[in-house]
């Protein structure tokens, strides 16, 4: 089946999404920092089972083709993304759906599952964290300068955004996420984890260069019945 690419107005912005498949199980794919449906989920859009699933990959506001507006990082940017994501799926007339989120998209998915438990069927997150330590801030600052990124990771993002927007948004992201470390426990959304009621699967790369494994273990411990 082909992949539809479209925009829909949600919460005062025009959000871009791609959709494919005609299965009864709707799934939203949530990209990571600076990512879009196309850059982060090209293989899934192409290869996921289209008889079982209806697959939607979105570009959060300020990312991918959901510009304007330019991306910013107010203190509640994860909550804003979670509301946008859920409202997008409702605007597309999905009554219940699963969330597959990686990195920042994983954090967004955890918040959405906790805040809208009646809408979320199942949850898969990988490379996600629910707090920011001083060690994390040190790691984030290591990627602040995009000119030092590997060509493989940098190229698709530079092609999508142009160098200037890409470089500035990365710096703004580092500042935005580092702000959580100023709180006593570095909290992003720790208190919400017990509110997640759906079946939850946590995946973590042992060699993840950006998110130490302790973050995944914390999520597993605090999301009841997660695997």
mmCIF file of N, CA, C and O in Angstrom, residues 100-135:
data_model
loop_
_atom_site.group_PDB
_atom_site.id
_atom_site.type_symbol
_atom_site.label_atom_id
_atom_site.label_comp_id
_atom_site.label_asym_id
_atom_site.label_seq_id
_atom_site.Cartn_x
_atom_site.Cartn_y
_atom_site.Cartn_z
ATOM 1 N N UNK A 100 4.673 4.084 19.548
ATOM 2 C CA UNK A 100 6.047 3.599 19.450
ATOM 3 C C UNK A 100 6.939 4.824 19.414
ATOM 4 O O UNK A 100 6.932 5.568 18.428
ATOM 5 N N UNK A 101 7.668 5.062 20.512
ATOM 6 C CA UNK A 101 8.444 6.292 20.596
ATOM 7 C C UNK A 101 9.900 6.046 20.906
ATOM 8 O O UNK A 101 10.226 5.212 21.754
ATOM 9 N N UNK A 102 10.773 6.783 20.216
ATOM 10 C CA UNK A 102 12.198 6.636 20.545
ATOM 11 C C UNK A 102 12.789 7.960 20.956
ATOM 12 O O UNK A 102 12.377 9.007 20.459
ATOM 13 N N UNK A 103 13.716 7.914 21.939
ATOM 14 C CA UNK A 103 14.416 9.089 22.407
ATOM 15 C C UNK A 103 13.389 10.108 22.936
ATOM 16 O O UNK A 103 12.541 9.747 23.746
ATOM 17 N N UNK A 104 13.428 11.348 22.458
ATOM 18 C CA UNK A 104 12.419 12.323 22.898
ATOM 19 C C UNK A 104 11.000 11.823 22.623
ATOM 20 O O UNK A 104 10.075 12.095 23.391
ATOM 21 N N UNK A 105 10.830 11.098 21.524
ATOM 22 C CA UNK A 105 9.512 10.535 21.211
ATOM 23 C C UNK A 105 9.073 9.493 22.232
ATOM 24 O O UNK A 105 7.879 9.302 22.468
ATOM 25 N N UNK A 106 10.040 8.828 22.840
ATOM 26 C CA UNK A 106 9.731 7.883 23.914
ATOM 27 C C UNK A 106 9.232 8.600 25.155
ATOM 28 O O UNK A 106 8.270 8.171 25.793
ATOM 29 N N UNK A 107 9.879 9.718 25.485
ATOM 30 C CA UNK A 107 9.432 10.525 26.637
ATOM 31 C C UNK A 107 8.013 11.032 26.380
ATOM 32 O O UNK A 107 7.122 10.944 27.231
ATOM 33 N N UNK A 108 7.800 11.553 25.167
ATOM 34 C CA UNK A 108 6.473 12.046 24.779
ATOM 35 C C UNK A 108 5.429 10.942 24.889
ATOM 36 O O UNK A 108 4.323 11.154 25.392
ATOM 37 N N UNK A 109 5.784 9.735 24.441
ATOM 38 C CA UNK A 109 4.856 8.599 24.477
ATOM 39 C C UNK A 109 4.527 8.189 25.909
ATOM 40 O O UNK A 109 3.365 7.874 26.223
ATOM 41 N N UNK A 110 5.523 8.202 26.800
ATOM 42 C CA UNK A 110 5.276 7.865 28.217
ATOM 43 C C UNK A 110 4.293 8.867 28.837
ATOM 44 O O UNK A 110 3.353 8.474 29.544
ATOM 45 N N UNK A 111 4.492 10.149 28.547
ATOM 46 C CA UNK A 111 3.595 11.185 29.088
ATOM 47 C C UNK A 111 2.176 11.004 28.530
ATOM 48 O O UNK A 111 1.183 11.063 29.271
ATOM 49 N N UNK A 112 2.083 10.754 27.221
ATOM 50 C CA UNK A 112 0.764 10.576 26.594
ATOM 51 C C UNK A 112 0.038 9.363 27.178
ATOM 52 O O UNK A 112 -1.167 9.424 27.458
ATOM 53 N N UNK A 113 0.766 8.260 27.368
ATOM 54 C CA UNK A 113 0.140 7.041 27.904
ATOM 55 C C UNK A 113 -0.353 7.266 29.333
ATOM 56 O O UNK A 113 -1.397 6.729 29.730
ATOM 57 N N UNK A 114 0.395 8.058 30.100
ATOM 58 C CA UNK A 114 0.002 8.341 31.486
ATOM 59 C C UNK A 114 -1.193 9.290 31.556
ATOM 60 O O UNK A 114 -2.102 9.109 32.370
ATOM 61 N N UNK A 115 -1.212 10.288 30.682
ATOM 62 C CA UNK A 115 -2.249 11.325 30.760
ATOM 63 C C UNK A 115 -3.534 10.960 30.030
ATOM 64 O O UNK A 115 -4.591 11.519 30.320
ATOM 65 N N UNK A 116 -3.446 10.050 29.055
ATOM 66 C CA UNK A 116 -4.633 9.680 28.264
ATOM 67 C C UNK A 116 -4.788 8.155 28.242
ATOM 68 O O UNK A 116 -4.808 7.535 27.181
ATOM 69 N N UNK A 117 -4.915 7.544 29.446
ATOM 70 C CA UNK A 117 -4.870 6.075 29.517
ATOM 71 C C UNK A 117 -5.981 5.373 28.742
ATOM 72 O O UNK A 117 -5.766 4.254 28.257
ATOM 73 N N UNK A 118 -7.125 6.010 28.575
ATOM 74 C CA UNK A 118 -8.229 5.333 27.875
ATOM 75 C C UNK A 118 -8.002 5.280 26.364
ATOM 76 O O UNK A 118 -8.655 4.514 25.664
ATOM 77 N N UNK A 119 -7.055 6.082 25.857
ATOM 78 C CA UNK A 119 -6.836 6.153 24.403
ATOM 79 C C UNK A 119 -5.696 5.261 23.926
ATOM 80 O O UNK A 119 -5.602 4.944 22.751
ATOM 81 N N UNK A 120 -4.806 4.891 24.853
ATOM 82 C CA UNK A 120 -3.579 4.199 24.445
ATOM 83 C C UNK A 120 -3.713 2.696 24.654
ATOM 84 O O UNK A 120 -3.969 2.217 25.752
ATOM 85 N N UNK A 121 -3.506 1.969 23.572
ATOM 86 C CA UNK A 121 -3.672 0.514 23.538
ATOM 87 C C UNK A 121 -2.416 -0.188 24.074
ATOM 88 O O UNK A 121 -2.459 -0.942 25.034
ATOM 89 N N UNK A 122 -1.278 0.080 23.448
ATOM 90 C CA UNK A 122 0.006 -0.472 23.892
ATOM 91 C C UNK A 122 1.096 0.577 23.697
ATOM 92 O O UNK A 122 0.912 1.545 22.956
ATOM 93 N N UNK A 123 2.237 0.342 24.366
ATOM 94 C CA UNK A 123 3.312 1.339 24.368
ATOM 95 C C UNK A 123 4.661 0.638 24.210
ATOM 96 O O UNK A 123 4.949 -0.329 24.918
ATOM 97 N N UNK A 124 5.463 1.124 23.271
ATOM 98 C CA UNK A 124 6.848 0.663 23.124
ATOM 99 C C UNK A 124 7.749 1.902 23.129
ATOM 100 O O UNK A 124 7.507 2.838 22.362
ATOM 101 N N UNK A 125 8.751 1.911 24.012
ATOM 102 C CA UNK A 125 9.689 3.038 24.033
ATOM 103 C C UNK A 125 11.123 2.520 24.001
ATOM 104 O O UNK A 125 11.426 1.461 24.547
ATOM 105 N N UNK A 126 11.980 3.259 23.304
ATOM 106 C CA UNK A 126 13.403 2.900 23.331
ATOM 107 C C UNK A 126 14.249 4.164 23.332
ATOM 108 O O UNK A 126 13.885 5.170 22.751
ATOM 109 N N UNK A 127 15.365 4.086 24.069
ATOM 110 C CA UNK A 127 16.251 5.244 24.195
ATOM 111 C C UNK A 127 15.614 6.401 24.929
ATOM 112 O O UNK A 127 15.929 7.560 24.664
ATOM 113 N N UNK A 128 14.705 6.096 25.868
ATOM 114 C CA UNK A 128 13.966 7.157 26.565
ATOM 115 C C UNK A 128 14.507 7.362 27.987
ATOM 116 O O UNK A 128 15.096 6.464 28.579
ATOM 117 N N UNK A 129 14.278 8.548 28.513
ATOM 118 C CA UNK A 129 14.645 8.859 29.902
ATOM 119 C C UNK A 129 13.578 9.757 30.512
ATOM 120 O O UNK A 129 12.903 10.492 29.793
ATOM 121 N N UNK A 130 13.422 9.675 31.841
ATOM 122 C CA UNK A 130 12.384 10.488 32.494
ATOM 123 C C UNK A 130 12.979 11.483 33.494
ATOM 124 O O UNK A 130 12.269 12.135 34.245
ATOM 125 N N UNK A 131 14.319 11.571 33.477
ATOM 126 C CA UNK A 131 14.998 12.584 34.292
ATOM 127 C C UNK A 131 16.314 12.931 33.600
ATOM 128 O O UNK A 131 16.742 12.231 32.684
ATOM 129 N N UNK A 132 16.920 14.023 34.045
ATOM 130 C CA UNK A 132 18.183 14.481 33.456
ATOM 131 C C UNK A 132 19.186 14.707 34.589
ATOM 132 O O UNK A 132 18.950 15.515 35.482
ATOM 133 N N UNK A 133 20.291 13.976 34.549
ATOM 134 C CA UNK A 133 21.348 14.129 35.552
ATOM 135 C C UNK A 133 22.433 15.080 35.034
ATOM 136 O O UNK A 133 22.455 15.424 33.854
ATOM 137 N N UNK A 134 23.340 15.454 35.926
ATOM 138 C CA UNK A 134 24.469 16.286 35.494
ATOM 139 C C UNK A 134 25.322 15.548 34.462
ATOM 140 O O UNK A 134 25.846 16.146 33.525
ATOM 141 N N UNK A 135 25.432 14.229 34.623
ATOM 142 C CA UNK A 135 26.159 13.406 33.649
ATOM 143 C C UNK A 135 25.477 13.483 32.276
ATOM 144 O O UNK A 135 26.127 13.594 31.239
#
